Structures are given as structure tokens and as C-alpha cells.
mmCIF file of N, CA, C and O and ligand atoms in Angstrom:
data_model
loop_
_atom_site.group_PDB
_atom_site.id
_atom_site.type_symbol
_atom_site.label_atom_id
_atom_site.label_comp_id
_atom_site.label_asym_id
_atom_site.label_seq_id
_atom_site.Cartn_x
_atom_site.Cartn_y
_atom_site.Cartn_z
ATOM 1 N N UNK A 1 -16.286 -3.228 9.386
ATOM 2 C CA UNK A 1 -14.363 -2.166 8.898
ATOM 3 C C UNK A 1 -13.938 -3.249 8.657
ATOM 4 O O UNK A 1 -13.748 -4.498 9.668
ATOM 5 N N UNK A 2 -13.042 -3.250 7.538
ATOM 6 C CA UNK A 2 -12.661 -4.814 6.694
ATOM 7 C C UNK A 2 -10.588 -4.624 6.610
ATOM 8 O O UNK A 2 -11.320 -3.439 5.536
ATOM 9 N N UNK A 3 -9.858 -4.650 6.687
ATOM 10 C CA UNK A 3 -8.647 -4.516 6.370
ATOM 11 C C UNK A 3 -8.104 -5.665 5.380
ATOM 12 O O UNK A 3 -8.264 -6.200 6.277
ATOM 13 N N UNK A 4 -7.771 -4.910 4.478
ATOM 14 C CA UNK A 4 -7.133 -6.256 3.575
ATOM 15 C C UNK A 4 -5.748 -6.161 3.942
ATOM 16 O O UNK A 4 -4.725 -4.854 4.438
ATOM 17 N N UNK A 5 -5.189 -7.048 3.549
ATOM 18 C CA UNK A 5 -3.489 -7.551 3.569
ATOM 19 C C UNK A 5 -2.886 -7.663 1.877
ATOM 20 O O UNK A 5 -3.462 -8.489 1.756
ATOM 21 N N UNK A 6 -1.804 -7.517 1.729
ATOM 22 C CA UNK A 6 -1.505 -7.991 0.792
ATOM 23 C C UNK A 6 0.028 -8.484 1.191
ATOM 24 O O UNK A 6 0.939 -7.046 1.511
ATOM 25 N N UNK A 7 0.091 -9.205 0.937
ATOM 26 C CA UNK A 7 1.316 -10.325 1.065
ATOM 27 C C UNK A 7 2.395 -9.899 0.303
ATOM 28 O O UNK A 7 2.651 -10.143 -0.956
ATOM 29 N N UNK A 8 4.417 -9.320 0.594
ATOM 30 C CA UNK A 8 4.633 -9.393 -0.419
ATOM 31 C C UNK A 8 6.322 -9.690 -0.004
ATOM 32 O O UNK A 8 6.586 -10.165 1.345
ATOM 33 N N UNK A 9 7.431 -9.628 -0.967
ATOM 34 C CA UNK A 9 8.191 -10.947 0.070
ATOM 35 C C UNK A 9 8.461 -9.549 0.686
ATOM 36 O O UNK A 9 9.669 -10.495 1.703
ATOM 37 N N UNK A 10 9.133 -8.337 0.627
ATOM 38 C CA UNK A 10 10.114 -7.847 1.563
ATOM 39 C C UNK A 10 9.121 -6.889 2.473
ATOM 40 O O UNK A 10 9.805 -6.201 3.827
ATOM 41 N N UNK A 11 7.525 -6.596 1.942
ATOM 42 C CA UNK A 11 6.863 -6.064 3.200
ATOM 43 C C UNK A 11 5.172 -7.227 3.332
ATOM 44 O O UNK A 11 5.588 -7.280 1.976
ATOM 45 N N UNK A 12 4.147 -6.655 4.027
ATOM 46 C CA UNK A 12 2.784 -6.728 3.969
ATOM 47 C C UNK A 12 2.230 -5.009 4.195
ATOM 48 O O UNK A 12 2.516 -4.510 4.778
ATOM 49 N N UNK A 13 1.456 -5.196 2.940
ATOM 50 C CA UNK A 13 0.708 -3.754 3.398
ATOM 51 C C UNK A 13 -0.442 -4.401 3.488
ATOM 52 O O UNK A 13 -0.993 -5.561 2.903
ATOM 53 N N UNK A 14 -0.918 -3.505 4.536
ATOM 54 C CA UNK A 14 -2.512 -3.600 4.669
ATOM 55 C C UNK A 14 -3.326 -2.376 4.007
ATOM 56 O O UNK A 14 -2.822 -0.841 4.215
ATOM 57 N N UNK A 15 -4.980 -2.535 4.010
ATOM 58 C CA UNK A 15 -5.670 -1.699 3.021
ATOM 59 C C UNK A 15 -6.500 -1.562 3.821
ATOM 60 O O UNK A 15 -7.272 -2.086 3.849
ATOM 61 N N UNK A 16 -7.461 -0.325 4.751
ATOM 62 C CA UNK A 16 -8.697 -0.306 5.075
ATOM 63 C C UNK A 16 -9.717 0.838 4.453
ATOM 64 O O UNK A 16 -9.406 2.026 4.499
ATOM 65 N N UNK A 17 -10.309 0.112 3.657
ATOM 66 C CA UNK A 17 -10.656 1.143 2.454
ATOM 67 C C UNK A 17 -12.352 1.867 2.881
ATOM 68 O O UNK A 17 -11.961 3.482 2.565
ATOM 69 N N UNK A 18 -12.951 1.949 4.191
ATOM 70 C CA UNK A 18 -13.458 2.830 4.833
ATOM 71 C C UNK A 18 -12.560 4.358 5.570
ATOM 72 O O UNK A 18 -13.825 5.298 5.254
ATOM 73 N N UNK A 19 -11.346 3.844 5.874
ATOM 74 C CA UNK A 19 -10.422 4.869 6.007
ATOM 75 C C UNK A 19 -9.902 6.218 5.042
ATOM 76 O O UNK A 19 -10.242 7.508 4.434
ATOM 77 N N UNK A 20 -9.618 5.464 3.709
ATOM 78 C CA UNK A 20 -9.276 5.678 1.990
ATOM 79 C C UNK A 20 -10.002 7.534 1.974
ATOM 80 O O UNK A 20 -11.852 6.527 2.117
ATOM 81 N N UNK A 21 -9.926 8.049 1.704
ATOM 82 C CA UNK A 21 -9.919 8.764 1.891
ATOM 83 C C UNK A 21 -10.179 9.570 -0.339
ATOM 84 O O UNK A 21 -10.484 11.025 -0.706
ATOM 85 N N UNK A 22 -9.262 8.929 -0.759
ATOM 86 C CA UNK A 22 -9.531 8.407 -2.478
ATOM 87 C C UNK A 22 -8.717 10.044 -2.402
ATOM 88 O O UNK A 22 -9.111 10.689 -3.732
ATOM 89 N N UNK A 23 -7.719 10.015 -2.137
ATOM 90 C CA UNK A 23 -6.740 11.366 -2.372
ATOM 91 C C UNK A 23 -5.337 10.788 -3.084
ATOM 92 O O UNK A 23 -5.530 11.906 -4.362
ATOM 93 N N UNK A 24 -5.795 10.219 -4.018
ATOM 94 C CA UNK A 24 -4.627 9.447 -5.143
ATOM 95 C C UNK A 24 -3.126 9.311 -4.563
ATOM 96 O O UNK A 24 -2.993 9.361 -6.000
ATOM 97 N N UNK A 25 -3.350 9.859 -3.160
ATOM 98 C CA UNK A 25 -1.697 9.773 -3.633
ATOM 99 C C UNK A 25 -0.213 8.776 -3.525
ATOM 100 O O UNK A 25 0.284 9.108 -4.115
ATOM 101 N N UNK A 26 -1.200 7.743 -2.901
ATOM 102 C CA UNK A 26 -0.151 5.979 -3.297
ATOM 103 C C UNK A 26 -0.419 5.739 -4.557
ATOM 104 O O UNK A 26 0.896 6.132 -5.005
ATOM 105 N N UNK A 27 -1.695 6.041 -5.571
ATOM 106 C CA UNK A 27 -1.444 6.045 -7.120
ATOM 107 C C UNK A 27 -0.322 7.046 -8.162
ATOM 108 O O UNK A 27 -0.071 6.502 -9.098
ATOM 109 N N UNK A 28 -0.583 8.267 -7.929
ATOM 110 C CA UNK A 28 0.254 9.619 -8.318
ATOM 111 C C UNK A 28 1.771 8.374 -7.595
ATOM 112 O O UNK A 28 2.745 8.947 -8.692
ATOM 113 N N UNK A 29 2.552 8.595 -6.284
ATOM 114 C CA UNK A 29 4.241 8.186 -5.794
ATOM 115 C C UNK A 29 3.944 7.001 -6.942
ATOM 116 O O UNK A 29 5.746 6.561 -6.978
ATOM 117 N N UNK A 30 3.068 5.702 -6.322
ATOM 118 C CA UNK A 30 3.733 4.621 -7.158
ATOM 119 C C UNK A 30 3.119 3.665 -7.582
ATOM 120 O O UNK A 30 2.377 2.867 -7.071
ATOM 121 N N UNK A 31 2.435 4.720 -9.098
ATOM 122 C CA UNK A 31 1.998 3.588 -9.772
ATOM 123 C C UNK A 31 1.668 1.512 -10.020
ATOM 124 O O UNK A 31 0.918 1.134 -10.491
ATOM 125 N N UNK A 32 2.987 1.222 -10.395
ATOM 126 C CA UNK A 32 3.775 -0.246 -10.607
ATOM 127 C C UNK A 32 2.741 -0.665 -9.158
ATOM 128 O O UNK A 32 2.320 -1.799 -9.476
ATOM 129 N N UNK A 33 2.446 -0.852 -7.783
ATOM 130 C CA UNK A 33 1.902 -0.580 -7.210
ATOM 131 C C UNK A 33 0.546 -0.615 -6.579
ATOM 132 O O UNK A 33 -0.015 -1.561 -6.380
ATOM 133 N N UNK A 34 0.574 0.947 -6.560
ATOM 134 C CA UNK A 34 -1.127 0.547 -6.192
ATOM 135 C C UNK A 34 -1.822 1.001 -7.597
ATOM 136 O O UNK A 34 -1.604 2.149 -8.770
ATOM 137 N N UNK A 35 -2.829 0.318 -8.770
ATOM 138 C CA UNK A 35 -3.194 -0.037 -9.430
ATOM 139 C C UNK A 35 -4.482 -0.480 -9.867
ATOM 140 O O UNK A 35 -4.786 -1.318 -9.230
ATOM 141 N N UNK A 36 -6.143 1.020 -9.719
ATOM 142 C CA UNK A 36 -7.545 0.481 -9.316
ATOM 143 C C UNK A 36 -7.649 -0.183 -10.152
ATOM 144 O O UNK A 36 -8.382 -1.127 -10.453
ATOM 145 N N UNK A 37 -7.218 -0.440 -11.601
ATOM 146 C CA UNK A 37 -7.045 -1.188 -13.107
ATOM 147 C C UNK A 37 -7.292 -3.072 -12.872
ATOM 148 O O UNK A 37 -7.155 -3.066 -13.302
ATOM 149 N N UNK A 38 -6.057 -3.234 -11.127
ATOM 150 C CA UNK A 38 -5.434 -4.231 -11.328
ATOM 151 C C UNK A 38 -6.586 -5.300 -10.322
ATOM 152 O O UNK A 38 -6.535 -4.205 -9.350
ATOM 153 N N UNK A 39 -6.201 -6.457 -10.219
ATOM 154 C CA UNK A 39 -7.207 -7.037 -8.899
ATOM 155 C C UNK A 39 -5.813 -8.024 -8.650
ATOM 156 O O UNK A 39 -5.549 -8.746 -9.689
ATOM 157 N N UNK A 40 -5.254 -8.021 -7.833
ATOM 158 C CA UNK A 40 -5.488 -7.216 -6.274
ATOM 159 C C UNK A 40 -4.636 -6.224 -6.755
ATOM 160 O O UNK A 40 -4.291 -5.601 -7.759
ATOM 161 N N UNK A 41 -5.187 -4.623 -6.328
ATOM 162 C CA UNK A 41 -4.623 -3.937 -6.612
ATOM 163 C C UNK A 41 -3.795 -2.986 -6.511
ATOM 164 O O UNK A 41 -2.075 -1.850 -6.688
ATOM 165 N N UNK A 42 -3.457 -3.776 -5.169
ATOM 166 C CA UNK A 42 -1.740 -3.341 -4.546
ATOM 167 C C UNK A 42 -1.005 -4.701 -4.465
ATOM 168 O O UNK A 42 -0.973 -5.935 -4.708
ATOM 169 N N UNK A 43 0.383 -4.775 -5.619
ATOM 170 C CA UNK A 43 0.904 -5.431 -5.002
ATOM 171 C C UNK A 43 2.844 -4.537 -4.879
ATOM 172 O O UNK A 43 3.429 -4.084 -5.248
ATOM 173 N N UNK A 44 3.117 -5.230 -3.095
ATOM 174 C CA UNK A 44 4.750 -4.673 -2.462
ATOM 175 C C UNK A 44 5.696 -4.728 -3.132
ATOM 176 O O UNK A 44 5.948 -4.114 -2.763
ATOM 177 N N UNK A 45 5.516 -5.731 -4.431
ATOM 178 C CA UNK A 45 6.769 -6.075 -5.194
ATOM 179 C C UNK A 45 7.105 -5.143 -5.815
ATOM 180 O O UNK A 45 8.257 -5.767 -6.798
ATOM 181 N N UNK A 46 6.308 -3.900 -6.323
ATOM 182 C CA UNK A 46 6.319 -3.261 -7.691
ATOM 183 C C UNK A 46 8.039 -2.634 -7.373
ATOM 184 O O UNK A 46 7.202 -1.965 -8.281
ATOM 185 N N UNK A 47 7.952 -2.067 -6.292
ATOM 186 C CA UNK A 47 9.090 -0.969 -6.253
ATOM 187 C C UNK A 47 10.192 -1.418 -4.548
ATOM 188 O O UNK A 47 9.910 -2.512 -4.055
ATOM 189 N N UNK A 48 10.812 -0.528 -4.509
ATOM 190 C CA UNK A 48 11.320 -0.983 -3.730
ATOM 191 C C UNK A 48 10.996 -0.572 -1.943
ATOM 192 O O UNK A 48 10.453 0.099 -2.168
ATOM 193 N N UNK A 49 11.243 -1.029 -0.843
ATOM 194 C CA UNK A 49 10.295 -1.522 0.243
ATOM 195 C C UNK A 49 10.907 0.370 0.835
ATOM 196 O O UNK A 49 9.747 0.543 1.342
ATOM 197 N N UNK A 50 11.458 0.475 0.341
ATOM 198 C CA UNK A 50 12.762 2.524 1.041
ATOM 199 C C UNK A 50 11.000 3.139 0.767
ATOM 200 O O UNK A 50 10.748 4.004 0.835
ATOM 201 N N UNK A 51 10.966 2.904 -1.091
ATOM 202 C CA UNK A 51 10.047 4.053 -1.309
ATOM 203 C C UNK A 51 9.056 3.793 -1.347
ATOM 204 O O UNK A 51 7.512 4.333 -0.954
ATOM 205 N N UNK A 52 8.373 2.285 -1.569
ATOM 206 C CA UNK A 52 6.708 1.580 -0.345
ATOM 207 C C UNK A 52 6.952 2.287 0.362
ATOM 208 O O UNK A 52 5.260 2.928 0.648
ATOM 209 N N UNK A 53 7.184 2.341 1.436
ATOM 210 C CA UNK A 53 7.156 2.424 3.296
ATOM 211 C C UNK A 53 7.070 4.300 3.264
ATOM 212 O O UNK A 53 6.357 4.589 3.464
ATOM 213 N N UNK A 54 7.903 4.933 2.726
ATOM 214 C CA UNK A 54 7.410 6.794 2.359
ATOM 215 C C UNK A 54 6.428 6.535 1.318
ATOM 216 O O UNK A 54 5.693 7.870 2.226
ATOM 217 N N UNK A 55 5.708 6.411 1.384
ATOM 218 C CA UNK A 55 4.991 6.748 0.094
ATOM 219 C C UNK A 55 2.842 6.397 0.598
ATOM 220 O O UNK A 55 2.583 6.639 1.182
ATOM 221 N N UNK A 56 3.679 5.044 2.227
ATOM 222 C CA UNK A 56 2.498 4.775 2.939
ATOM 223 C C UNK A 56 2.468 5.872 3.493
ATOM 224 O O UNK A 56 1.483 5.929 3.812
ATOM 225 N N UNK A 57 3.595 6.115 3.892
ATOM 226 C CA UNK A 57 3.699 6.929 5.226
ATOM 227 C C UNK A 57 3.174 8.256 5.145
ATOM 228 O O UNK A 57 2.221 9.381 5.676
ATOM 229 N N UNK A 58 3.322 8.870 3.304
ATOM 230 C CA UNK A 58 2.047 9.518 2.912
ATOM 231 C C UNK A 58 1.366 9.608 2.829
ATOM 232 O O UNK A 58 0.212 10.590 2.031
ATOM 233 N N UNK A 59 0.196 8.654 2.826
ATOM 234 C CA UNK A 59 -1.311 8.400 2.708
ATOM 235 C C UNK A 59 -2.048 9.558 3.815
ATOM 236 O O UNK A 59 -1.629 9.124 4.766
ATOM 237 N N UNK A 60 -2.821 10.325 3.140
ATOM 238 C CA UNK A 60 -3.037 11.097 4.031
ATOM 239 C C UNK A 60 -3.933 10.897 4.986
ATOM 240 O O UNK A 60 -4.344 11.143 6.293
ATOM 241 N N UNK A 61 -4.961 10.022 4.792
ATOM 242 C CA UNK A 61 -6.017 9.605 5.313
ATOM 243 C C UNK A 61 -4.992 8.359 6.968
ATOM 244 O O UNK A 61 -6.155 7.827 8.720
ATOM 245 N N UNK A 62 -4.100 7.362 6.662
ATOM 246 C CA UNK A 62 -3.786 6.345 7.036
ATOM 247 C C UNK A 62 -4.728 4.670 7.419
ATOM 248 O O UNK A 62 -4.319 3.708 7.757
ATOM 249 N N UNK A 63 -4.993 5.137 5.582
ATOM 250 C CA UNK A 63 -5.966 3.871 5.534
ATOM 251 C C UNK A 63 -4.363 2.859 5.206
ATOM 252 O O UNK A 63 -4.672 1.912 5.099
ATOM 253 N N UNK A 64 -3.480 2.960 4.382
ATOM 254 C CA UNK A 64 -2.298 2.218 3.967
ATOM 255 C C UNK A 64 -1.836 2.001 5.082
ATOM 256 O O UNK A 64 -1.268 2.500 6.277
ATOM 257 N N UNK A 65 -1.173 0.987 5.680
ATOM 258 C CA UNK A 65 0.324 0.575 7.081
ATOM 259 C C UNK A 65 1.412 -0.694 6.269
ATOM 260 O O UNK A 65 0.637 -1.677 5.082
ATOM 261 N N UNK A 66 1.530 -0.916 6.736
ATOM 262 C CA UNK A 66 3.041 -1.381 6.128
ATOM 263 C C UNK A 66 3.567 -2.364 6.980
ATOM 264 O O UNK A 66 4.076 -1.301 8.561
ATOM 265 N N UNK A 67 3.871 -3.578 6.992
ATOM 266 C CA UNK A 67 5.062 -4.528 8.006
ATOM 267 C C UNK A 67 5.683 -5.060 7.373
ATOM 268 O O UNK A 67 5.799 -5.536 6.182
ATOM 269 N N UNK A 68 7.125 -4.335 7.664
ATOM 270 C CA UNK A 68 8.263 -4.621 7.104
ATOM 271 C C UNK A 68 8.776 -6.162 6.984
ATOM 272 O O UNK A 68 9.107 -6.028 8.222
ATOM 273 N N UNK A 69 9.131 -6.524 6.435
ATOM 274 C CA UNK A 69 10.471 -7.960 6.524
ATOM 275 C C UNK A 69 11.408 -8.321 6.913
ATOM 276 O O UNK A 69 12.338 -9.288 7.434
ATOM 277 N N UNK A 70 12.231 -6.726 7.077
ATOM 278 C CA UNK A 70 13.886 -6.822 7.478
ATOM 279 C C UNK A 70 13.517 -5.968 8.649
ATOM 280 O O UNK A 70 15.121 -5.957 8.909
ATOM 281 N N UNK A 71 12.975 -5.770 9.688
ATOM 282 C CA UNK A 71 12.545 -5.261 10.966
ATOM 283 C C UNK A 71 11.907 -5.568 12.332
ATOM 284 O O UNK A 71 11.635 -6.770 11.581
HETATM 285 S S1 SF4 B 1 -2.498 7.270 -0.740
HETATM 286 FE FE1 SF4 B 1 -3.915 6.376 1.257
HETATM 287 S S2 SF4 B 1 -6.159 7.791 1.621
HETATM 288 FE FE2 SF4 B 1 -5.141 8.812 -0.607
HETATM 289 S S3 SF4 B 1 -5.553 6.772 -2.104
HETATM 290 FE FE3 SF4 B 1 -4.160 5.882 -1.226
HETATM 291 S S4 SF4 B 1 -4.765 4.729 0.742
HETATM 292 FE FE4 SF4 B 1 -6.566 6.262 0.168
#
């Protein structure tokens, strides 16, 4: 199992590919942050950190995680 980390200015996002059920909620809610056609596909700086956290909490599989730097 490999967890990838995406470092942003205000938060670090983690992603566990083996847990993701490809429900697409992340890309649907924040397409600027989660873009499968880009490499790296997650850019934590492309949205407000509160919106980022809300979207990550809405991930149905728990594949996404967030560590905020302001807390
Ligand atoms: S919301 Fe979660 S389960 Fe759905 S595609 Fe994104 S990471 Fe995968």
C-alpha cells in the first residue's frame, strides 16, 4: 500500500490509491484541485483550504486525507 503526499502551501493532502473507489466526488466538487489529466493530479493550492477540507471529508472511501498547516 502506498500513500502519496501532495504538499501545498496551507495543507498537505494524502491519497491512498488502493482505498479509492473512484466515486469521483473529489473531482466533481473541486476540479481545480483534483484533475486526473494532470500530473501531479492533486494541487492542494488550487482551492480555499476550508473547501479543500470539506471535500476531503466527503470522500466516501477515506482514500483522501488532509493535514492543515494552520492548526
Ligand atoms: S472522492 Fe475519494 S473515493 Fe472518490 S475518487 Fe476521490 S479519492 Fe477516490
